[in-house]
Short mmCIF file of C-alpha atoms in Angstrom, two decimals:
data_model
loop_
_atom_site.label_atom_id
_atom_site.label_comp_id
_atom_site.label_asym_id
_atom_site.label_seq_id
_atom_site.Cartn_x
_atom_site.Cartn_y
_atom_site.Cartn_z
CA MET S 212 125.81 100.29 110.77
CA ASP S 213 124.16 103.66 110.14
CA LEU S 214 123.97 105.32 113.59
CA ARG S 215 121.62 108.03 112.33
CA ARG S 216 119.05 105.48 111.18
CA ILE S 217 119.36 103.51 114.41
CA MET S 218 118.69 106.65 116.46
CA GLU S 219 115.81 107.54 114.15
CA THR S 220 114.13 104.21 114.93
CA VAL S 221 114.81 104.60 118.67
CA ASN S 222 113.13 108.01 118.55
CA MET S 223 110.12 106.51 116.75
CA ILE S 224 109.69 103.99 119.57
CA ASP S 225 110.33 106.40 122.45
CA ASN S 226 108.47 109.49 121.25
CA GLU S 227 106.18 108.61 118.33
CA ASN S 228 104.25 105.56 119.60
CA LEU S 229 105.86 103.14 117.14
CA ASP S 230 105.06 99.55 117.98
CA LEU S 231 104.09 96.26 116.46
CA ARG S 232 100.36 96.05 116.97
CA THR S 233 100.33 92.25 116.97
CA THR S 234 102.13 89.00 116.43
CA THR S 235 99.39 86.56 115.46
CA MET S 236 99.88 82.81 115.12
CA GLY S 237 97.47 81.17 112.69
CA ILE S 238 96.71 77.52 113.47
CA SER S 239 94.80 75.10 111.24
CA LEU S 240 92.27 72.95 113.09
CA LEU S 241 91.31 70.80 110.11
CA ASP S 242 93.01 67.79 111.68
CA CYS S 243 90.91 68.29 114.84
CA ILE S 244 87.59 67.49 113.15
CA ASP S 245 85.70 64.75 114.96
CA SER S 246 82.10 63.61 115.05
CA ASP S 247 82.36 63.56 118.85
CA SER S 248 82.48 67.23 119.91
CA ASP S 249 84.17 66.45 123.22
CA ARG S 250 87.01 64.69 121.41
CA ALA S 251 87.18 67.53 118.86
CA CYS S 252 87.43 70.15 121.60
CA GLN S 253 90.18 68.20 123.33
CA LYS S 254 92.12 67.98 120.05
CA ILE S 255 91.65 71.73 119.54
CA TYR S 256 92.88 72.55 123.03
CA ASP S 257 95.88 70.24 122.70
CA LYS S 258 96.91 71.59 119.31
CA ILE S 259 96.63 75.26 120.26
CA THR S 260 98.47 74.85 123.55
CA THR S 261 101.20 72.84 121.85
CA LYS S 262 101.76 75.02 118.78
CA ALA S 263 101.41 78.35 120.61
CA GLU S 264 103.13 77.28 123.82
CA ASN S 265 106.06 79.67 123.28
CA LEU S 266 104.34 82.45 121.30
CA VAL S 267 104.16 84.96 124.15
CA LYS S 268 107.61 84.01 125.47
CA VAL S 269 109.25 84.57 122.07
CA ALA S 270 107.39 87.85 121.55
CA ARG S 271 108.63 89.14 124.90
CA GLU S 272 112.18 88.06 124.11
CA LEU S 273 112.05 90.03 120.86
CA GLU S 274 110.62 93.07 122.63
CA THR S 275 113.62 93.00 124.96
CA GLU S 276 116.24 92.27 122.31
CA TYR S 277 115.07 94.79 119.72
CA GLY S 278 113.46 97.33 122.03
CA ILE S 279 110.26 97.20 119.99
CA PRO S 280 106.96 97.04 121.91
CA ILE S 281 104.52 94.35 120.71
CA ALA S 282 101.10 95.52 121.84
CA ASN S 283 99.20 92.24 121.44
CA LYS S 284 99.89 88.54 121.09
CA ARG S 285 97.07 86.72 119.33
CA ILE S 286 95.96 83.47 117.70
CA THR S 287 93.68 82.77 114.76
CA VAL S 288 92.18 79.38 113.92
CA THR S 289 90.25 77.74 111.10
CA PRO S 290 86.62 78.94 111.05
CA ILE S 291 84.86 76.89 113.69
CA SER S 292 81.77 76.45 111.49
CA LEU S 293 83.92 74.15 109.33
CA ILE S 294 85.40 72.23 112.26
CA ALA S 295 82.25 71.75 114.33
CA ALA S 296 79.89 70.78 111.48
CA ALA S 297 80.89 67.12 111.77
CA SER S 298 79.64 66.92 115.35
CA GLY S 299 75.94 67.39 114.79
CA ASP S 300 75.73 69.55 117.96
CA SER S 301 72.86 72.01 118.22
CA ASP S 302 75.16 74.80 119.42
CA TYR S 303 78.90 75.44 119.31
CA VAL S 304 79.38 77.30 122.59
CA LYS S 305 81.64 74.54 123.93
CA TYR S 306 84.02 75.17 121.00
CA ALA S 307 84.21 78.86 121.93
CA VAL S 308 84.83 77.98 125.58
CA THR S 309 87.62 75.63 124.45
CA LEU S 310 89.24 78.40 122.40
CA ASP S 311 89.02 80.75 125.37
CA LYS S 312 90.54 78.18 127.70
CA ALA S 313 93.42 77.54 125.28
CA ALA S 314 94.03 81.28 124.80
CA LYS S 315 94.29 81.77 128.55
CA ALA S 316 96.60 78.77 128.90
CA VAL S 317 99.16 80.16 126.44
CA GLY S 318 98.70 83.77 127.60
CA VAL S 319 97.54 85.46 124.39
CA ASP S 320 95.28 88.52 124.44
CA LEU S 321 92.71 87.38 121.87
CA ILE S 322 91.83 84.36 119.74
CA GLY S 323 89.89 84.70 116.49
CA GLY S 324 88.08 82.16 114.38
CA PHE S 325 84.64 81.62 115.89
CA SER S 326 83.61 82.36 112.35
CA ALA S 327 81.36 81.41 109.45
CA LEU S 328 81.62 82.09 105.70
CA VAL S 329 78.13 82.49 104.25
CA HIS S 330 78.69 84.90 101.35
CA LYS S 331 76.94 82.57 98.90
CA GLY S 332 74.77 80.50 101.22
CA TYR S 333 74.51 78.58 104.46
CA GLN S 334 75.72 75.14 105.40
CA ASN S 335 74.34 73.59 108.56
CA GLY S 336 77.47 74.38 110.55
CA ASP S 337 77.15 78.04 109.57
CA ARG S 338 73.59 78.27 110.86
CA VAL S 339 74.49 76.68 114.17
CA LEU S 340 77.57 78.83 114.68
CA ILE S 341 75.78 82.12 113.95
CA LYS S 342 72.98 81.26 116.38
CA SER S 343 75.65 80.42 118.97
CA ILE S 344 77.47 83.77 118.76
CA PRO S 345 75.64 85.68 121.54
CA GLN S 346 76.03 82.91 124.11
CA ALA S 347 79.58 82.12 122.98
CA LEU S 348 80.69 85.74 123.48
CA LYS S 349 78.85 85.88 126.80
CA GLU S 350 80.73 82.87 128.17
CA THR S 351 84.22 83.84 126.95
CA GLU S 352 86.68 86.69 127.48
CA ARG S 353 89.17 86.43 124.62
CA VAL S 354 87.20 84.87 121.76
CA CYS S 355 86.49 86.94 118.65
CA SER S 356 83.84 86.13 116.07
CA SER S 357 83.32 87.05 112.42
CA VAL S 358 80.87 86.27 109.63
CA ASN S 359 81.50 86.88 105.94
CA VAL S 360 78.19 87.83 104.28
CA GLY S 361 79.33 88.89 100.80
CA SER S 362 82.04 88.89 98.16
CA THR S 363 82.76 90.38 94.77
CA ARG S 364 82.49 86.94 93.19
CA SER S 365 79.23 85.87 94.80
CA GLY S 366 77.27 89.01 95.71
CA ILE S 367 75.66 89.65 99.10
CA ASN S 368 73.71 87.09 101.12
CA MET S 369 70.87 89.32 102.34
CA ASP S 370 69.42 86.54 104.49
CA ALA S 371 72.70 86.54 106.42
CA VAL S 372 72.73 90.34 106.52
CA LYS S 373 69.28 90.30 108.10
CA GLU S 374 70.28 87.64 110.62
CA MET S 375 73.47 89.45 111.65
CA GLY S 376 71.47 92.58 112.47
CA LYS S 377 69.45 90.47 114.89
CA ILE S 378 72.61 88.91 116.36
CA VAL S 379 74.02 92.38 117.08
CA ILE S 380 70.82 93.28 118.93
CA GLU S 381 70.95 89.99 120.88
CA ASN S 382 74.50 90.83 121.93
CA GLU S 383 73.34 94.27 123.01
CA LYS S 384 70.80 92.74 125.37
CA ILE S 385 73.43 90.51 126.99
CA ASN S 386 76.34 92.97 127.02
CA PRO S 387 76.84 95.68 124.37
CA LEU S 388 80.62 95.36 124.70
CA ASN S 389 80.38 91.86 123.23
CA ASN S 390 79.76 93.48 119.85
CA GLY S 391 83.33 94.74 120.00
CA ASN S 392 84.34 91.11 119.47
CA LEU S 393 82.10 90.59 116.41
CA VAL S 394 82.80 91.70 112.84
CA ILE S 395 80.57 91.25 109.79
CA PHE S 396 82.61 91.15 106.55
CA CYS S 397 82.46 91.35 102.81
CA ASN S 398 85.50 89.88 101.04
CA ALA S 399 87.09 88.59 104.27
CA VAL S 400 90.75 87.62 103.86
CA GLU S 401 92.35 84.39 105.11
CA ASP S 402 95.49 85.86 106.71
CA ASN S 403 94.20 88.80 108.75
CA PRO S 404 96.22 89.22 111.99
CA PHE S 405 93.89 91.90 113.35
CA MET S 406 90.91 91.28 115.60
CA ALA S 407 88.06 90.88 115.86
CA GLY S 408 87.98 89.67 112.25
CA GLY S 409 90.96 87.35 112.19
CA PHE S 410 90.67 83.69 111.19
CA HIS S 411 93.08 81.17 109.68
CA GLY S 412 91.98 80.34 106.14
CA VAL S 413 91.91 76.85 104.68
CA GLY S 414 94.49 77.88 102.07
CA GLU S 415 97.05 78.72 104.73
CA SER S 416 99.81 76.44 106.00
CA ASP S 417 99.28 74.35 109.13
CA VAL S 418 100.81 77.02 111.38
CA ALA S 419 101.95 80.49 110.35
CA LEU S 420 103.13 83.65 112.10
CA ASN S 421 101.61 86.91 110.86
CA VAL S 422 102.52 90.41 111.98
CA GLY S 423 100.46 93.61 112.09
CA VAL S 424 102.42 96.87 112.17
CA SER S 425 101.28 100.25 113.43
CA GLY S 426 102.80 103.73 113.56
CA PRO S 427 100.31 106.58 112.90
CA GLY S 428 102.38 108.81 115.18
CA VAL S 429 105.51 108.16 113.12
CA VAL S 430 103.74 109.16 109.90
CA LYS S 431 102.32 112.33 111.45
CA THR S 432 105.76 113.37 112.74
CA ALA S 433 107.26 112.83 109.29
CA LEU S 434 104.56 115.01 107.71
CA GLU S 435 105.21 117.82 110.18
CA LYS S 436 108.56 118.28 108.42
CA VAL S 437 106.98 118.92 105.00
CA LYS S 438 104.36 121.54 105.88
CA GLY S 439 103.19 123.48 102.84
CA GLU S 440 104.80 121.08 100.35
CA SER S 441 102.83 119.62 97.45
CA MET S 442 100.75 116.46 97.72
CA ASP S 443 103.44 114.67 95.71
CA VAL S 444 105.89 115.35 98.53
CA VAL S 445 103.32 114.29 101.13
CA ALA S 446 102.75 110.96 99.36
CA GLU S 447 106.48 110.34 98.99
CA THR S 448 107.07 111.10 102.68
CA ILE S 449 104.37 108.64 103.72
CA LYS S 450 105.85 105.97 101.41
CA GLN S 451 109.32 106.37 102.88
CA THR S 452 108.00 106.25 106.44
CA ALA S 453 105.84 103.19 105.74
CA PHE S 454 108.95 101.49 104.33
CA LYS S 455 110.82 101.95 107.63
CA VAL S 456 107.90 100.78 109.75
CA THR S 457 107.30 97.71 107.60
CA ARG S 458 110.98 96.74 107.64
CA MET S 459 110.73 96.53 111.39
CA GLY S 460 107.64 94.34 111.08
CA GLN S 461 109.34 91.95 108.68
CA LEU S 462 112.42 91.72 110.91
CA VAL S 463 110.39 90.75 113.97
CA GLY S 464 108.04 88.46 112.03
CA GLN S 465 110.82 86.48 110.41
CA GLU S 466 112.77 86.12 113.64
CA ALA S 467 109.68 85.10 115.61
CA SER S 468 108.67 82.47 113.05
CA LYS S 469 112.23 81.11 113.02
CA ARG S 470 112.35 80.74 116.80
CA LEU S 471 108.88 79.20 116.91
CA GLY S 472 109.67 76.78 114.08
CA VAL S 473 106.66 77.84 111.99
CA ASP S 474 106.12 79.44 108.59
CA PHE S 475 106.40 83.21 108.28
CA GLY S 476 103.10 84.36 106.83
CA ILE S 477 102.58 88.05 106.09
CA VAL S 478 103.06 91.57 107.34
CA ASP S 479 99.82 93.55 107.44
CA LEU S 480 100.71 97.16 106.67
CA SER S 481 97.66 98.71 108.31
CA LEU S 482 98.11 101.88 110.34
CA ALA S 483 96.22 100.87 113.47
CA PRO S 484 95.54 103.74 115.90
CA THR S 485 95.03 103.75 119.66
CA PRO S 486 93.22 106.24 121.92
CA ALA S 487 96.62 107.61 123.03
CA GLN S 488 97.45 111.14 121.97
CA GLY S 489 99.89 111.12 119.05
CA ASP S 490 98.75 107.72 117.77
CA SER S 491 95.87 108.80 115.53
CA VAL S 492 95.10 108.30 111.84
CA ALA S 493 92.74 111.30 112.08
CA ASN S 494 95.67 113.48 113.13
CA ILE S 495 97.59 112.39 110.02
CA LEU S 496 94.71 113.56 107.83
CA GLU S 497 94.61 116.85 109.71
CA GLU S 498 98.36 117.25 109.29
CA ILE S 499 97.82 116.91 105.54
CA GLY S 500 95.69 120.04 105.74
CA LEU S 501 92.19 119.38 107.08
CA GLU S 502 90.95 121.54 109.95
CA SER S 503 89.14 118.45 111.22
CA VAL S 504 88.77 114.90 110.00
CA GLY S 505 85.29 114.53 108.53
CA THR S 506 85.28 117.79 106.62
CA HIS S 507 85.32 117.98 102.82
CA GLY S 508 88.55 116.52 101.44
CA THR S 509 88.80 113.79 104.08
CA THR S 510 88.10 110.95 101.66
CA ALA S 511 90.71 112.22 99.17
CA ALA S 512 93.35 112.57 101.88
CA LEU S 513 92.58 109.10 103.22
CA ALA S 514 92.77 107.58 99.74
CA MET S 515 96.25 109.03 99.24
CA LEU S 516 97.37 107.90 102.72
CA ASN S 517 96.13 104.36 102.17
CA ASP S 518 97.81 104.05 98.78
CA ALA S 519 101.10 105.56 99.93
CA VAL S 520 101.27 103.22 102.93
CA LYS S 521 100.81 100.23 100.63
CA LYS S 522 103.40 101.43 98.10
CA GLY S 523 106.01 102.00 100.78
CA GLY S 524 105.25 98.80 102.63
CA ILE S 525 105.29 96.54 99.60
CA MET S 526 108.84 97.59 98.78
CA ALA S 527 109.96 96.79 102.33
CA CYS S 528 108.48 93.33 102.75
CA SER S 529 108.57 90.04 100.87
CA HIS S 530 105.07 88.94 101.89
CA VAL S 531 102.36 91.53 102.40
CA GLY S 532 98.79 90.52 103.18
CA GLY S 533 95.94 90.86 105.60
CA LEU S 534 94.03 94.12 105.19
CA SER S 535 96.86 96.68 104.80
CA GLY S 536 96.14 100.39 104.71
CA ALA S 537 94.68 102.65 107.41
CA PHE S 538 92.07 101.75 110.02
CA ILE S 539 89.49 104.38 110.95
CA PRO S 540 87.76 103.06 114.09
CA GLU S 541 85.60 105.64 115.81
CA SER S 542 86.51 104.59 119.35
CA GLU S 543 90.20 103.64 119.02
CA ASP S 544 91.45 106.92 117.56
CA ALA S 545 91.60 110.10 119.67
CA GLY S 546 91.21 112.33 116.60
CA MET S 547 88.18 110.41 115.32
CA ILE S 548 86.59 110.58 118.78
CA ALA S 549 87.07 114.36 118.95
CA ALA S 550 85.58 114.91 115.48
CA ALA S 551 82.61 112.67 116.25
CA GLU S 552 81.93 114.51 119.51
CA LYS S 553 81.82 117.81 117.59
CA GLY S 554 79.42 116.34 115.03
CA ILE S 555 81.91 116.88 112.19
CA LEU S 556 82.46 113.17 111.63
CA THR S 557 79.20 111.35 110.91
CA VAL S 558 78.29 107.78 110.06
CA ASP S 559 77.58 108.85 106.47
CA LYS S 560 81.04 110.42 106.12
CA LEU S 561 82.67 107.40 107.70
CA GLU S 562 80.85 105.21 105.19
CA ALA S 563 82.24 107.28 102.31
CA MET S 564 85.74 106.99 103.81
CA THR S 565 85.45 103.20 103.96
CA ALA S 566 85.49 103.06 100.16
CA VAL S 567 89.20 103.97 100.28
CA CYS S 568 90.43 102.80 103.71
CA SER S 569 91.56 99.50 105.16
CA VAL S 570 88.29 98.02 106.41
CA GLY S 571 84.98 99.71 107.20
CA LEU S 572 82.59 101.01 109.86
CA ASP S 573 84.65 99.99 112.85
CA MET S 574 83.70 100.32 116.53
CA ILE S 575 80.74 102.60 115.82
CA ALA S 576 78.56 103.24 118.88
CA VAL S 577 74.89 103.97 118.08
CA PRO S 578 71.74 104.58 120.15
CA GLY S 579 70.43 101.59 122.05
CA ASP S 580 67.00 101.74 120.42
CA THR S 581 68.41 101.31 116.89
CA PRO S 582 66.31 98.59 115.16
CA ALA S 583 67.94 95.36 113.97
CA GLU S 584 66.88 96.21 110.40
CA THR S 585 68.85 99.48 110.56
CA ILE S 586 71.93 97.58 111.72
CA SER S 587 71.39 95.13 108.84
CA ALA S 588 71.08 98.04 106.39
CA MET S 589 74.41 99.45 107.61
CA ILE S 590 75.96 96.02 107.05
CA ALA S 591 74.42 95.86 103.56
CA ASP S 592 75.78 99.29 102.61
CA GLU S 593 79.30 98.35 103.69
CA ALA S 594 79.09 94.99 101.95
CA ALA S 595 78.02 96.76 98.75
CA ILE S 596 81.04 99.06 98.91
CA GLY S 597 83.31 96.04 99.32
CA MET S 598 81.58 94.00 96.63
CA ILE S 599 81.67 96.72 93.98
CA ASN S 600 85.22 97.89 94.76
CA ASN S 601 86.65 94.38 95.16
CA LYS S 602 87.99 95.22 98.62
CA THR S 603 87.46 94.05 102.18
CA THR S 604 84.85 95.97 104.11
CA ALA S 605 83.36 95.25 107.50
CA VAL S 606 81.00 96.47 110.19
CA ARG S 607 81.63 96.41 113.93
CA VAL S 608 78.71 98.37 115.34
CA ILE S 609 77.73 98.67 118.99
CA PRO S 610 74.19 99.68 119.99
CA VAL S 611 74.28 100.82 123.63
CA PRO S 612 71.14 100.31 125.73
CA GLY S 613 69.87 103.43 127.47
CA LYS S 614 72.25 105.67 125.54
CA ASP S 615 71.43 108.27 122.90
CA VAL S 616 73.25 110.85 120.79
CA GLY S 617 75.33 113.05 123.06
CA ASP S 618 76.17 110.20 125.43
CA SER S 619 79.27 108.01 125.27
CA ILE S 620 80.42 104.52 126.21
CA GLU S 621 83.73 103.52 127.79
CA PHE S 622 85.38 100.37 126.42
CA GLY S 623 88.80 100.57 128.06
CA GLY S 624 92.21 99.47 126.81
CA LEU S 625 92.91 99.71 123.09
CA PHE S 626 89.18 100.16 122.42
CA GLY S 627 89.06 103.55 124.18
CA TYR S 628 85.64 105.19 124.36
CA ALA S 629 83.09 106.28 121.80
CA PRO S 630 80.48 109.02 121.51
CA ILE S 631 77.07 107.73 120.46
CA MET S 632 76.63 108.62 116.78
CA PRO S 633 73.24 109.38 115.19
CA VAL S 634 71.77 107.02 112.62
CA HIS S 635 68.93 107.75 110.21
CA LYS S 636 65.50 107.23 111.76
CA GLU S 637 63.81 106.30 108.48
CA SER S 638 63.19 102.55 108.27
CA SER S 639 65.02 100.11 105.97
CA ALA S 640 62.93 97.17 107.19
CA ALA S 641 61.00 96.53 103.97
CA MET S 642 64.22 96.16 102.00
CA ILE S 643 65.98 93.99 104.61
CA ASN S 644 62.95 91.70 105.00
CA ARG S 645 63.04 90.84 101.28
CA GLY S 646 65.98 88.51 101.96
CA GLY S 647 67.53 86.61 99.04
CA ARG S 648 70.81 87.62 97.42
CA ILE S 649 72.11 90.76 95.78
CA PRO S 650 73.76 89.42 92.61
CA ALA S 651 77.47 89.78 92.06
CA PRO S 652 78.56 92.76 89.92
CA VAL S 653 79.34 92.21 86.26
CA HIS S 654 83.10 92.64 86.75
CA SER S 655 83.13 89.58 89.05
CA PHE S 656 83.03 87.20 86.08
CA LYS S 657 86.71 86.92 85.12
CA ASN S 658 87.32 83.21 84.47
#
């Protein structure tokens, strides 16, 4: 045993905010399909509470044995639009309530999969589920919802983009915080352990255990030791640090899956920040040499960080998946919050950064009078970045009633708080109201 390396890891946990962000159990509900929705919901509840019965218990055992904090315990399920379509119900709120009830029974923090995949078009179950989202999120506490509106292979479903803008506004009227549990994707992945966008894809095994690592504070501390060195040295330092963090994730993931008797899925390498000081992706970028995140050079620094994290993590882990890279949520990162409050970090700059980061416009708070068409246009822009670059992008935007630029909203917990960011006042309505589909890019045709 190398005592120096053991103490190095202990220091990461004690002083640098190293943790596992989540252990997420993915559960297939395909065998719960039933034309009677009451029977289907009972099957869903029974399967989740059986398969995930010991998820939290095992996670806590591993926290104690290895001394590694696990911030969240979560579940993902097969997109409910696929499961509920056989029922013929006019809304799927009862499915969401069932998921919430099962999540509470097994003690997990969140459950994802109240989802629909409409990147090329709607099926009836998709239409019903999307219309059910506002009421479903109103009646539940732990349910997360996502809708995939585009992909590199199929283009962008602009009818869905338009509808999701309206759904966001409907959520705002009920409770703006509900939009924190809704993500609109392009190129959604099937094994994402992070919320609110997680769901268990149909290509996954019946039950799998996925892990999401964290560690922005660890990376920043490592970079403090190479001040003034070249960018080559910076990239190499990030790679080596990501290797150590990911090794920990694989160790816990494999042991958890073994004890639970389920398949080990993937480790998601994403650097996921929290509002805590010293746990910020923005601070990493500033340590690289930016006076403030959001200034010129931010996108280049983020591109290098994202790539170096992936290179280091891939060498450390047998199965890498999910999103993997660096999250840049406005509200969950103390450095991002500070830059947004100063007006240095804008929505436009965040959008540029999403071309090279892990996901997209995440936890963005905007004025409460923002039109639905403007929200839809933000979704369309992010989907276009994902479609053209063959990467996952997403929007989690939160209009706040009665709030304007200069105000803020408190979310609490891992969500932190967010300053209200300005959006362009000029209308995008004529474009959004065209509907139809934006065709797939030419490089999508590879068969």
